Amino acid sequence: MDKLRITGGGPLHGEITVSGAKNSALPILCAGLLTADTLALENVPELNDIATMLRLLGHVGTHAERQPHGGVTIRADQVDKLEAPYELVKTMRASILVLGPLLARFGEARVSLPGGCSIGQRPVDQHIKGLAALGADIKLEHGFVVARAKRLKGASIRTDMVTVTGTENLMMAATLAQGRTVLENAAREPEIVDLAELLIKMGAQIQGHGTDRIVIDGVDRLHGATHRVIPDRIEAGTFLCAVAATGGEITLRAADASHMGATLDKLAEAGLSLEYGADWIRASMRGRPRAVSARTHEYPGFATDMQAQFMALDTVAEGTGVIVENIFENRYMHVQELIRMGADIDIDGHTAVVRGVPRLSGATVMATDLRASASLVIGGLVADGETVIDRIYHLDRGYQQMEYKLRELGARIERVSGRE
Ligand code: EPZ
């Protein structure tokens, strides 16, 4: 298993380009199942999760190919399997996003229930409830969701909680249903808007995307389109947390500050000075960051996917930060590892109290999930001495060439390929 070796202590300086958004590319790839025409996508990040999704699409019979410079083409004109097997789904929960499109286009789908995940139980009951409301006959058999519907019928659906992939699954399914579907309590993330924009280019009739009420008027078929995936706001936020912790000055190219309001507000509170334009963000930090407190919330609130990175920042900040994780029940796996690096953190249920210390000390730590890995990288960048992070396959799921980008910014970081 690969490891990352980081020698901490220096500031970050330079420019990097933010990659396409993983959590937009994943549902957008699945939208390719809704038509027999070709989808030509740009700015699809080169990540393990994307590779898994391309494998899954290939498994059902889709021609899904990578093109140069971040392109991907998809053509689902010879789909011959309507099943997502456990082997693929267990490595990536977002596989559930093939359920809605397969059901809507082919009238049938058999998708393995995603197993648990280290950050929480993460059920898909709302996906199932919504598809049933659209008229699907759904059974849970031998660990699979088995769904059938001659043709889905539009309905009014209110999910019990805001769910990102739940909203995406139901929105995609509704594009080919008969009649109008209204999604109440819909997720409002930029990735939802990006997916809706693609579906509209494919001929879907969607309004209200980006609000908590999305209206979809079903059509008989969708056609091909070309689309450029939005920048990854979580990758951008991760690099900004890093420079707020280490000090220095960096510029992010191809970043979209308009998707990052809550993150940028918190970073300014921590003392990062920020300038930004339509597609760039410049950040500089002098001296020690101030501790910030944050409560995770659905978009446009403070993103749960930024929680671990801000905690790493707080571990070396002036003062005490209080972080509350409201979205997932177990998203503090990074805490024990940060404590091994000398952080002073107390957890009480969903609340973490982080008392800033002048410096962390390098240690051997273990990544447990995607964003926890990012927080350990930030810890390693500011720690005295050497930090070795094990199991960084977690990091590779969601960050394209993290060590190359950090080296471009002057960090002393290298990948050590594991023997076992
Ligand atoms: C998406 O996961 C993201 N993944 C996650 O990013 C992100 O953390 C999460 O949204 C919240 O923003 C992708 O977009 C591929 P949810 P998702 O459904 O859709 C509960 C990363 O780091 N829930 O919005 O799975 C659920 O347990 C990943 O890139 C149900 O109970 O999250 C959670 O507590 C990690 N039943 C809450 O709702 C359901 O049917 C929000 O989950 C669905 C969700």
Short mmCIF file of C-alpha atoms and ligand atoms in Angstrom, two decimals:
data_model
loop_
_atom_site.label_atom_id
_atom_site.label_comp_id
_atom_site.label_asym_id
_atom_site.label_seq_id
_atom_site.Cartn_x
_atom_site.Cartn_y
_atom_site.Cartn_z
CA MET A 1 0.00 0.00 0.00
CA ASP A 2 1.38 3.41 -0.96
CA LYS A 3 2.37 5.91 1.69
CA LEU A 4 3.10 9.62 1.65
CA ARG A 5 6.24 10.94 3.37
CA ILE A 6 6.09 14.63 4.32
CA THR A 7 8.75 16.81 5.94
CA GLY A 8 6.87 19.65 7.57
CA GLY A 9 7.69 23.22 8.45
CA GLY A 10 7.88 25.27 5.27
CA PRO A 11 5.41 27.78 3.81
CA LEU A 12 3.59 27.13 0.50
CA HIS A 13 4.22 29.35 -2.52
CA GLY A 14 3.14 29.08 -6.15
CA GLU A 15 0.24 28.30 -8.45
CA ILE A 16 -1.74 25.12 -9.12
CA THR A 17 -4.79 24.23 -11.19
CA VAL A 18 -7.87 22.83 -9.46
CA SER A 19 -9.20 19.62 -11.04
CA GLY A 20 -12.79 18.89 -12.08
CA ALA A 21 -15.22 18.09 -9.26
CA LYS A 22 -15.35 14.39 -8.31
CA ASN A 23 -18.85 14.73 -6.86
CA SER A 24 -20.13 16.32 -10.06
CA ALA A 25 -18.35 13.99 -12.48
CA LEU A 26 -19.71 10.86 -10.77
CA PRO A 27 -23.45 11.56 -11.30
CA ILE A 28 -22.73 13.13 -14.71
CA LEU A 29 -21.06 9.90 -15.88
CA CYS A 30 -24.21 8.01 -14.81
CA ALA A 31 -26.39 10.43 -16.80
CA GLY A 32 -24.77 8.84 -19.88
CA LEU A 33 -27.02 5.82 -19.24
CA LEU A 34 -30.10 7.95 -20.00
CA THR A 35 -29.45 8.12 -23.76
CA ALA A 36 -28.10 5.95 -26.61
CA ASP A 37 -26.26 8.99 -27.97
CA THR A 38 -22.74 10.03 -27.04
CA LEU A 39 -21.93 12.22 -24.05
CA ALA A 40 -18.64 14.12 -24.50
CA LEU A 41 -17.36 15.33 -21.13
CA GLU A 42 -14.41 17.58 -20.28
CA ASN A 43 -12.51 18.29 -17.07
CA VAL A 44 -13.25 14.85 -15.60
CA PRO A 45 -10.65 14.37 -12.83
CA GLU A 46 -8.28 11.37 -12.96
CA LEU A 47 -9.23 9.72 -9.67
CA ASN A 48 -9.71 6.17 -8.45
CA ASP A 49 -13.43 6.79 -7.89
CA ILE A 50 -13.82 7.93 -11.49
CA ALA A 51 -11.93 4.84 -12.70
CA THR A 52 -14.31 2.69 -10.63
CA MET A 53 -17.35 4.39 -12.15
CA LEU A 54 -15.96 3.90 -15.68
CA ARG A 55 -15.45 0.22 -14.85
CA LEU A 56 -19.03 -0.04 -13.62
CA LEU A 57 -20.40 1.65 -16.75
CA GLY A 58 -18.28 -0.70 -18.85
CA HIS A 59 -19.65 -3.66 -16.86
CA VAL A 60 -23.24 -2.85 -17.89
CA GLY A 61 -22.16 -2.55 -21.54
CA THR A 62 -21.56 1.17 -21.94
CA HIS A 63 -18.61 2.38 -24.06
CA ALA A 64 -16.95 4.70 -21.56
CA GLU A 65 -13.54 5.90 -22.66
CA ARG A 66 -11.04 8.39 -21.35
CA GLN A 67 -9.86 10.95 -23.90
CA PRO A 68 -6.75 13.17 -23.60
CA HIS A 69 -6.70 16.25 -21.32
CA GLY A 70 -9.41 15.17 -18.90
CA GLY A 71 -11.99 14.16 -21.50
CA VAL A 72 -14.36 11.18 -21.28
CA THR A 73 -16.85 9.96 -23.90
CA ILE A 74 -19.77 7.71 -23.00
CA ARG A 75 -22.13 5.85 -25.29
CA ALA A 76 -24.80 3.63 -23.76
CA ASP A 77 -26.21 2.23 -27.00
CA GLN A 78 -25.42 -1.41 -26.23
CA VAL A 79 -26.21 -1.79 -22.54
CA ASP A 80 -26.65 -5.52 -21.98
CA LYS A 81 -26.55 -5.82 -18.17
CA LEU A 82 -28.78 -3.95 -15.77
CA GLU A 83 -26.79 -4.83 -12.68
CA ALA A 84 -24.18 -3.17 -10.46
CA PRO A 85 -22.28 -5.97 -8.68
CA TYR A 86 -21.19 -5.88 -5.04
CA GLU A 87 -17.48 -6.04 -5.97
CA LEU A 88 -17.71 -2.62 -7.59
CA VAL A 89 -20.37 -1.03 -5.37
CA LYS A 90 -18.54 -1.94 -2.13
CA THR A 91 -15.53 0.13 -3.20
CA MET A 92 -17.60 3.17 -4.09
CA ARG A 93 -21.00 4.08 -2.65
CA ALA A 94 -21.68 6.50 -5.49
CA SER A 95 -22.35 3.40 -7.64
CA ILE A 96 -25.91 3.72 -6.36
CA LEU A 97 -26.23 6.54 -8.90
CA VAL A 98 -26.72 4.01 -11.74
CA LEU A 99 -29.99 2.89 -10.14
CA GLY A 100 -32.19 5.80 -11.23
CA PRO A 101 -30.87 6.05 -14.81
CA LEU A 102 -30.99 2.27 -15.49
CA LEU A 103 -34.51 2.05 -14.12
CA ALA A 104 -35.74 5.10 -16.02
CA ARG A 105 -34.29 4.08 -19.40
CA PHE A 106 -34.58 0.26 -19.27
CA GLY A 107 -37.39 -0.31 -16.77
CA GLU A 108 -35.22 -2.50 -14.58
CA ALA A 109 -32.12 -2.32 -12.37
CA ARG A 110 -30.39 -4.57 -9.86
CA VAL A 111 -27.88 -2.64 -7.78
CA SER A 112 -25.97 -4.03 -4.83
CA LEU A 113 -26.72 -2.19 -1.61
CA PRO A 114 -23.60 -0.20 -0.77
CA GLY A 115 -22.00 -1.60 2.34
CA GLY A 116 -21.37 0.58 5.35
CA CYS A 117 -18.65 3.16 5.18
CA SER A 118 -16.14 4.36 7.71
CA ILE A 119 -17.79 7.77 8.13
CA GLY A 120 -21.25 6.44 8.78
CA GLN A 121 -23.98 3.94 8.01
CA ARG A 122 -25.10 6.00 4.99
CA PRO A 123 -28.31 4.16 4.05
CA VAL A 124 -30.04 4.68 0.69
CA ASP A 125 -33.61 4.46 1.99
CA GLN A 126 -34.49 7.86 0.54
CA HIS A 127 -33.35 6.81 -2.94
CA ILE A 128 -35.64 3.77 -2.63
CA LYS A 129 -38.55 5.75 -1.17
CA GLY A 130 -38.34 8.26 -4.03
CA LEU A 131 -38.16 5.65 -6.81
CA ALA A 132 -41.13 3.82 -5.27
CA ALA A 133 -43.03 7.13 -5.30
CA LEU A 134 -42.25 7.29 -9.04
CA GLY A 135 -44.07 3.98 -9.42
CA ALA A 136 -41.17 1.52 -9.28
CA ASP A 137 -41.69 -1.91 -7.77
CA ILE A 138 -38.69 -2.23 -5.43
CA LYS A 139 -37.49 -5.25 -3.49
CA LEU A 140 -34.38 -5.84 -1.37
CA GLU A 141 -33.10 -9.30 -2.26
CA HIS A 142 -29.80 -10.93 -1.22
CA GLY A 143 -28.13 -7.57 -0.64
CA PHE A 144 -29.41 -6.03 -3.85
CA VAL A 145 -31.94 -3.34 -4.61
CA VAL A 146 -34.11 -4.88 -7.37
CA ALA A 147 -36.27 -2.25 -9.08
CA ARG A 148 -38.74 -2.60 -11.95
CA ALA A 149 -41.10 -0.16 -13.68
CA LYS A 150 -42.71 -0.26 -17.11
CA ARG A 151 -42.53 3.49 -17.17
CA LEU A 152 -41.95 5.75 -14.17
CA LYS A 153 -44.70 8.25 -13.39
CA GLY A 154 -44.05 11.76 -12.14
CA ALA A 155 -44.78 12.36 -8.44
CA SER A 156 -44.26 14.85 -5.64
CA ILE A 157 -41.45 13.58 -3.37
CA ARG A 158 -40.17 15.04 -0.11
CA THR A 159 -37.05 13.31 1.21
CA ASP A 160 -36.83 12.95 5.00
CA MET A 161 -33.47 14.72 4.98
CA VAL A 162 -31.43 16.58 2.39
CA THR A 163 -29.51 13.96 0.42
CA VAL A 164 -27.07 14.86 -2.36
CA THR A 165 -26.96 11.57 -4.29
CA GLY A 166 -30.61 10.93 -3.39
CA THR A 167 -31.57 14.18 -5.13
CA GLU A 168 -29.33 13.28 -8.08
CA ASN A 169 -30.74 9.75 -8.46
CA LEU A 170 -34.33 10.95 -8.34
CA MET A 171 -33.73 13.93 -10.63
CA MET A 172 -32.14 11.66 -13.26
CA ALA A 173 -34.94 9.08 -12.98
CA ALA A 174 -37.63 11.79 -13.27
CA THR A 175 -36.24 13.12 -16.58
CA LEU A 176 -37.76 10.12 -18.43
CA ALA A 177 -40.85 9.65 -16.23
CA GLN A 178 -44.34 10.40 -17.53
CA GLY A 179 -45.50 13.79 -16.28
CA ARG A 180 -44.20 16.18 -13.63
CA THR A 181 -42.01 15.34 -10.63
CA VAL A 182 -41.44 17.80 -7.79
CA LEU A 183 -38.50 17.14 -5.45
CA GLU A 184 -39.06 18.93 -2.13
CA ASN A 185 -36.25 19.28 0.42
CA ALA A 186 -33.84 18.83 -2.50
CA ALA A 187 -30.07 19.25 -2.06
CA ARG A 188 -28.72 22.56 -3.37
CA GLU A 189 -25.02 21.75 -3.93
CA PRO A 190 -23.26 23.18 -7.03
CA GLU A 191 -22.82 19.56 -8.18
CA ILE A 192 -26.62 19.20 -8.35
CA VAL A 193 -26.79 22.34 -10.51
CA ASP A 194 -23.98 21.05 -12.75
CA LEU A 195 -25.81 17.74 -13.27
CA ALA A 196 -29.11 19.53 -14.00
CA GLU A 197 -27.37 21.79 -16.55
CA LEU A 198 -26.05 18.70 -18.33
CA LEU A 199 -29.46 16.99 -18.28
CA ILE A 200 -31.07 20.13 -19.74
CA LYS A 201 -28.45 20.09 -22.55
CA MET A 202 -29.57 16.47 -23.14
CA GLY A 203 -33.18 17.63 -23.58
CA ALA A 204 -34.48 17.27 -20.01
CA GLN A 205 -36.94 19.83 -18.66
CA ILE A 206 -35.76 20.91 -15.22
CA GLN A 207 -36.38 24.05 -13.16
CA GLY A 208 -35.43 25.07 -9.64
CA HIS A 209 -32.08 23.23 -9.51
CA GLY A 210 -29.96 24.94 -6.86
CA THR A 211 -33.03 25.52 -4.70
CA ASP A 212 -34.72 23.06 -2.33
CA ARG A 213 -37.59 22.53 -4.80
CA ILE A 214 -36.72 21.02 -8.18
CA VAL A 215 -39.42 20.50 -10.86
CA ILE A 216 -38.79 17.95 -13.62
CA ASP A 217 -41.20 17.46 -16.55
CA GLY A 218 -40.51 14.02 -18.04
CA VAL A 219 -39.72 13.59 -21.75
CA ASP A 220 -39.71 10.47 -23.93
CA ARG A 221 -36.00 10.42 -24.68
CA LEU A 222 -32.78 12.33 -24.09
CA HIS A 223 -30.01 12.98 -26.63
CA GLY A 224 -26.24 13.39 -26.46
CA ALA A 225 -24.44 16.55 -25.31
CA THR A 226 -21.04 17.97 -24.49
CA HIS A 227 -20.30 19.34 -21.03
CA ARG A 228 -17.41 20.63 -18.94
CA VAL A 229 -17.44 19.55 -15.28
CA ILE A 230 -17.23 22.35 -12.69
CA PRO A 231 -14.07 22.77 -10.57
CA ASP A 232 -13.76 20.81 -7.34
CA ARG A 233 -14.65 23.21 -4.52
CA ILE A 234 -13.48 20.71 -1.87
CA GLU A 235 -10.05 20.25 -3.45
CA ALA A 236 -9.75 24.05 -3.69
CA GLY A 237 -10.82 24.44 -0.04
CA THR A 238 -8.34 21.79 1.02
CA PHE A 239 -5.38 23.67 -0.52
CA LEU A 240 -6.58 26.92 1.06
CA CYS A 241 -6.70 25.26 4.49
CA ALA A 242 -3.18 24.02 3.86
CA VAL A 243 -1.74 27.48 3.14
CA ALA A 244 -3.70 28.97 6.09
CA ALA A 245 -1.90 26.43 8.29
CA THR A 246 1.60 26.63 6.77
CA GLY A 247 1.73 30.31 5.84
CA GLY A 248 2.81 31.58 2.40
CA GLU A 249 0.95 32.63 -0.73
CA ILE A 250 -0.71 30.47 -3.39
CA THR A 251 -2.94 30.99 -6.42
CA LEU A 252 -5.56 28.45 -7.47
CA ARG A 253 -6.30 28.46 -11.19
CA ALA A 254 -9.69 27.17 -12.47
CA ALA A 255 -11.28 27.66 -9.03
CA ASP A 256 -14.85 28.92 -8.64
CA ALA A 257 -15.11 31.08 -5.52
CA SER A 258 -18.88 31.42 -6.01
CA HIS A 259 -19.27 27.77 -4.89
CA MET A 260 -17.20 28.30 -1.76
CA GLY A 261 -18.89 31.05 0.29
CA ALA A 262 -18.98 29.28 3.65
CA THR A 263 -15.42 27.94 3.27
CA LEU A 264 -13.99 31.33 2.27
CA ASP A 265 -15.79 33.07 5.15
CA LYS A 266 -14.24 30.66 7.66
CA LEU A 267 -10.78 30.98 6.10
CA ALA A 268 -10.99 34.78 6.31
CA GLU A 269 -11.99 34.40 9.97
CA ALA A 270 -8.83 32.30 10.46
CA GLY A 271 -6.77 35.20 9.08
CA LEU A 272 -6.21 34.13 5.46
CA SER A 273 -6.26 37.12 3.11
CA LEU A 274 -8.18 36.28 -0.05
CA GLU A 275 -8.65 37.80 -3.49
CA TYR A 276 -10.63 36.11 -6.24
CA GLY A 277 -11.93 36.50 -9.77
CA ALA A 278 -14.23 34.47 -12.01
CA ASP A 279 -11.91 31.47 -12.18
CA TRP A 280 -9.04 32.03 -9.72
CA ILE A 281 -8.39 32.51 -6.01
CA ARG A 282 -5.26 34.04 -4.47
CA ALA A 283 -4.59 33.42 -0.78
CA SER A 284 -1.83 34.60 1.51
CA MET A 285 -1.17 33.94 5.17
CA ARG A 286 1.29 35.61 7.49
CA GLY A 287 1.74 34.46 11.08
CA ARG A 288 -0.30 31.95 13.05
CA PRO A 289 -3.95 31.27 12.07
CA ARG A 290 -6.76 32.11 14.48
CA ALA A 291 -8.92 29.18 15.62
CA VAL A 292 -12.34 28.97 13.92
CA SER A 293 -15.51 27.22 15.03
CA ALA A 294 -17.88 25.60 12.53
CA ARG A 295 -21.02 23.49 12.34
CA THR A 296 -21.39 21.33 9.22
CA HIS A 297 -24.59 21.85 7.28
CA GLU A 298 -26.04 21.11 3.87
CA TYR A 299 -25.06 23.56 1.11
CA PRO A 300 -24.83 26.55 1.19
CA GLY A 301 -23.81 25.97 4.82
CA PHE A 302 -20.35 24.80 5.95
CA ALA A 303 -19.53 21.59 4.04
CA THR A 304 -19.02 18.35 5.96
CA ASP A 305 -16.36 17.54 3.35
CA MET A 306 -14.33 20.49 4.69
CA GLN A 307 -14.64 19.57 8.39
CA ALA A 308 -11.50 17.43 8.72
CA GLN A 309 -9.35 19.97 6.87
CA PHE A 310 -10.46 22.83 9.12
CA MET A 311 -9.81 20.69 12.18
CA ALA A 312 -6.21 20.23 11.01
CA LEU A 313 -5.97 24.02 10.67
CA ASP A 314 -7.40 24.52 14.17
CA THR A 315 -4.86 22.13 15.74
CA VAL A 316 -2.08 24.73 15.22
CA ALA A 317 -4.21 27.89 15.50
CA GLU A 318 -4.25 30.57 18.19
CA GLY A 319 -7.12 29.79 20.58
CA THR A 320 -9.77 27.08 20.66
CA GLY A 321 -12.13 26.00 17.85
CA VAL A 322 -15.38 24.09 18.37
CA ILE A 323 -16.44 21.88 15.44
CA VAL A 324 -19.83 20.15 15.22
CA GLU A 325 -20.37 17.41 12.61
CA ASN A 326 -24.10 17.34 11.90
CA ILE A 327 -24.24 15.31 8.69
CA PHE A 328 -22.44 12.02 9.37
CA GLU A 329 -22.39 10.03 12.60
CA ASN A 330 -18.74 9.01 12.53
CA ARG A 331 -16.63 11.55 10.72
CA TYR A 332 -13.92 12.07 13.37
CA MET A 333 -11.59 9.22 12.40
CA HIS A 334 -8.83 11.76 11.75
CA VAL A 335 -8.93 12.96 15.38
CA GLN A 336 -6.96 10.08 16.93
CA GLU A 337 -4.33 10.38 14.22
CA LEU A 338 -4.00 14.15 14.71
CA ILE A 339 -3.69 13.57 18.48
CA ARG A 340 -0.78 11.21 17.73
CA MET A 341 0.84 14.20 16.06
CA GLY A 342 0.48 16.25 19.24
CA ALA A 343 -2.92 17.88 18.64
CA ASP A 344 -5.09 18.71 21.67
CA ILE A 345 -8.64 17.62 20.75
CA ASP A 346 -11.57 16.43 22.86
CA ILE A 347 -14.57 14.72 21.29
CA ASP A 348 -17.97 14.72 22.93
CA GLY A 349 -20.53 13.08 20.61
CA HIS A 350 -20.77 15.22 17.46
CA THR A 351 -18.67 18.02 18.98
CA ALA A 352 -14.89 18.38 18.79
CA VAL A 353 -13.07 20.96 20.93
CA VAL A 354 -9.69 21.76 19.37
CA ARG A 355 -7.17 23.72 21.45
CA GLY A 356 -4.42 25.11 19.24
CA VAL A 357 -0.81 24.08 19.98
CA PRO A 358 2.24 25.92 18.58
CA ARG A 359 3.38 22.99 16.45
CA LEU A 360 2.50 19.37 15.69
CA SER A 361 5.22 16.74 15.67
CA GLY A 362 5.70 14.40 12.72
CA ALA A 363 4.55 10.80 13.23
CA THR A 364 3.47 7.71 11.33
CA VAL A 365 -0.31 7.94 10.91
CA MET A 366 -3.01 6.08 9.02
CA ALA A 367 -5.58 7.44 6.59
CA THR A 368 -9.10 6.12 7.21
CA ASP A 369 -11.30 7.96 4.72
CA LEU A 370 -10.94 10.51 1.95
CA ARG A 371 -11.15 13.80 3.82
CA ALA A 372 -9.43 12.42 6.94
CA SER A 373 -6.45 11.69 4.67
CA ALA A 374 -6.44 15.33 3.52
CA SER A 375 -6.40 16.54 7.13
CA LEU A 376 -3.38 14.33 7.89
CA VAL A 377 -1.56 15.80 4.87
CA ILE A 378 -2.20 19.29 6.24
CA GLY A 379 -0.98 18.10 9.67
CA GLY A 380 2.18 16.71 8.09
CA LEU A 381 2.86 19.99 6.26
CA VAL A 382 2.94 21.93 9.55
CA ALA A 383 4.49 19.28 11.83
CA ASP A 384 8.08 19.30 13.02
CA GLY A 385 10.02 16.55 11.31
CA GLU A 386 8.75 13.71 9.18
CA THR A 387 5.19 12.37 8.86
CA VAL A 388 4.40 9.13 7.05
CA ILE A 389 0.75 8.61 6.09
CA ASP A 390 -0.24 5.02 5.40
CA ARG A 391 -3.20 3.71 3.30
CA ILE A 392 -3.29 6.74 1.04
CA TYR A 393 -5.48 4.89 -1.43
CA HIS A 394 -8.17 6.77 0.50
CA LEU A 395 -6.61 10.05 -0.64
CA ASP A 396 -6.27 8.87 -4.25
CA ARG A 397 -10.05 8.39 -4.42
CA GLY A 398 -10.67 12.11 -4.37
CA TYR A 399 -7.50 14.11 -4.99
CA GLN A 400 -5.75 14.10 -8.36
CA GLN A 401 -1.94 14.00 -7.89
CA MET A 402 -2.06 15.67 -4.47
CA GLU A 403 1.68 15.23 -3.90
CA TYR A 404 2.61 16.70 -7.30
CA LYS A 405 0.45 19.75 -6.71
CA LEU A 406 1.88 20.25 -3.20
CA ARG A 407 5.44 19.85 -4.55
CA GLU A 408 4.65 22.58 -7.09
CA LEU A 409 3.87 24.73 -4.06
CA GLY A 410 7.20 23.94 -2.43
CA ALA A 411 6.14 21.21 -0.02
CA ARG A 412 8.61 18.43 0.79
CA ILE A 413 6.40 15.43 0.05
CA GLU A 414 6.92 12.16 -1.79
CA ARG A 415 4.98 8.97 -2.46
CA VAL A 416 6.55 5.77 -1.15
CA SER A 417 5.12 2.77 -2.96
CA GLY A 418 4.23 0.10 -0.46
CA ARG A 419 5.64 -3.44 -0.77
CA GLU A 420 2.63 -5.32 0.59
C1 EPZ B 1 -22.53 13.09 -0.95
O1 EPZ B 1 -22.67 11.83 -0.32
C2 EPZ B 1 -21.05 13.22 -1.28
N1 EPZ B 1 -20.66 12.15 -2.19
C3 EPZ B 1 -20.23 13.14 0.02
O2 EPZ B 1 -18.87 13.37 -0.32
C4 EPZ B 1 -20.70 14.27 0.95
O3 EPZ B 1 -20.00 14.16 2.16
C5 EPZ B 1 -22.20 14.15 1.19
O4 EPZ B 1 -22.91 14.15 -0.07
C6 EPZ B 1 -22.74 15.30 2.03
O5 EPZ B 1 -22.45 16.51 1.41
C7 EPZ B 1 -20.96 12.28 -3.51
O6 EPZ B 1 -21.56 13.25 -3.94
C8 EPZ B 1 -20.52 11.16 -4.40
P1 EPZ B 1 -26.09 12.38 1.55
P2 EPZ B 1 -24.15 11.23 -0.10
O7 EPZ B 1 -27.02 11.41 0.90
O8 EPZ B 1 -25.05 11.67 -1.19
C9 EPZ B 1 -28.26 10.37 5.27
C10 EPZ B 1 -16.59 12.99 -0.27
O9 EPZ B 1 -15.83 13.18 0.66
N2 EPZ B 1 -29.02 9.62 4.26
O10 EPZ B 1 -26.24 13.83 1.25
O11 EPZ B 1 -23.99 9.78 0.17
C11 EPZ B 1 -26.78 10.02 5.25
O12 EPZ B 1 -26.54 8.88 6.06
C12 EPZ B 1 -17.92 12.33 -0.06
O13 EPZ B 1 -16.40 13.39 -1.45
C13 EPZ B 1 -29.99 8.71 4.68
O14 EPZ B 1 -30.18 8.51 5.89
O15 EPZ B 1 -24.60 11.95 1.23
C14 EPZ B 1 -26.14 11.26 5.80
O16 EPZ B 1 -26.20 11.22 7.21
C15 EPZ B 1 -18.02 11.74 1.34
N3 EPZ B 1 -30.71 8.02 3.76
C16 EPZ B 1 -27.04 12.38 5.30
O17 EPZ B 1 -28.29 11.76 4.94
C17 EPZ B 1 -30.52 8.21 2.40
O18 EPZ B 1 -31.22 7.56 1.59
C18 EPZ B 1 -26.51 13.11 4.06
O19 EPZ B 1 -26.15 12.11 3.14
C19 EPZ B 1 -29.54 9.14 1.99
C20 EPZ B 1 -28.82 9.85 2.93
#
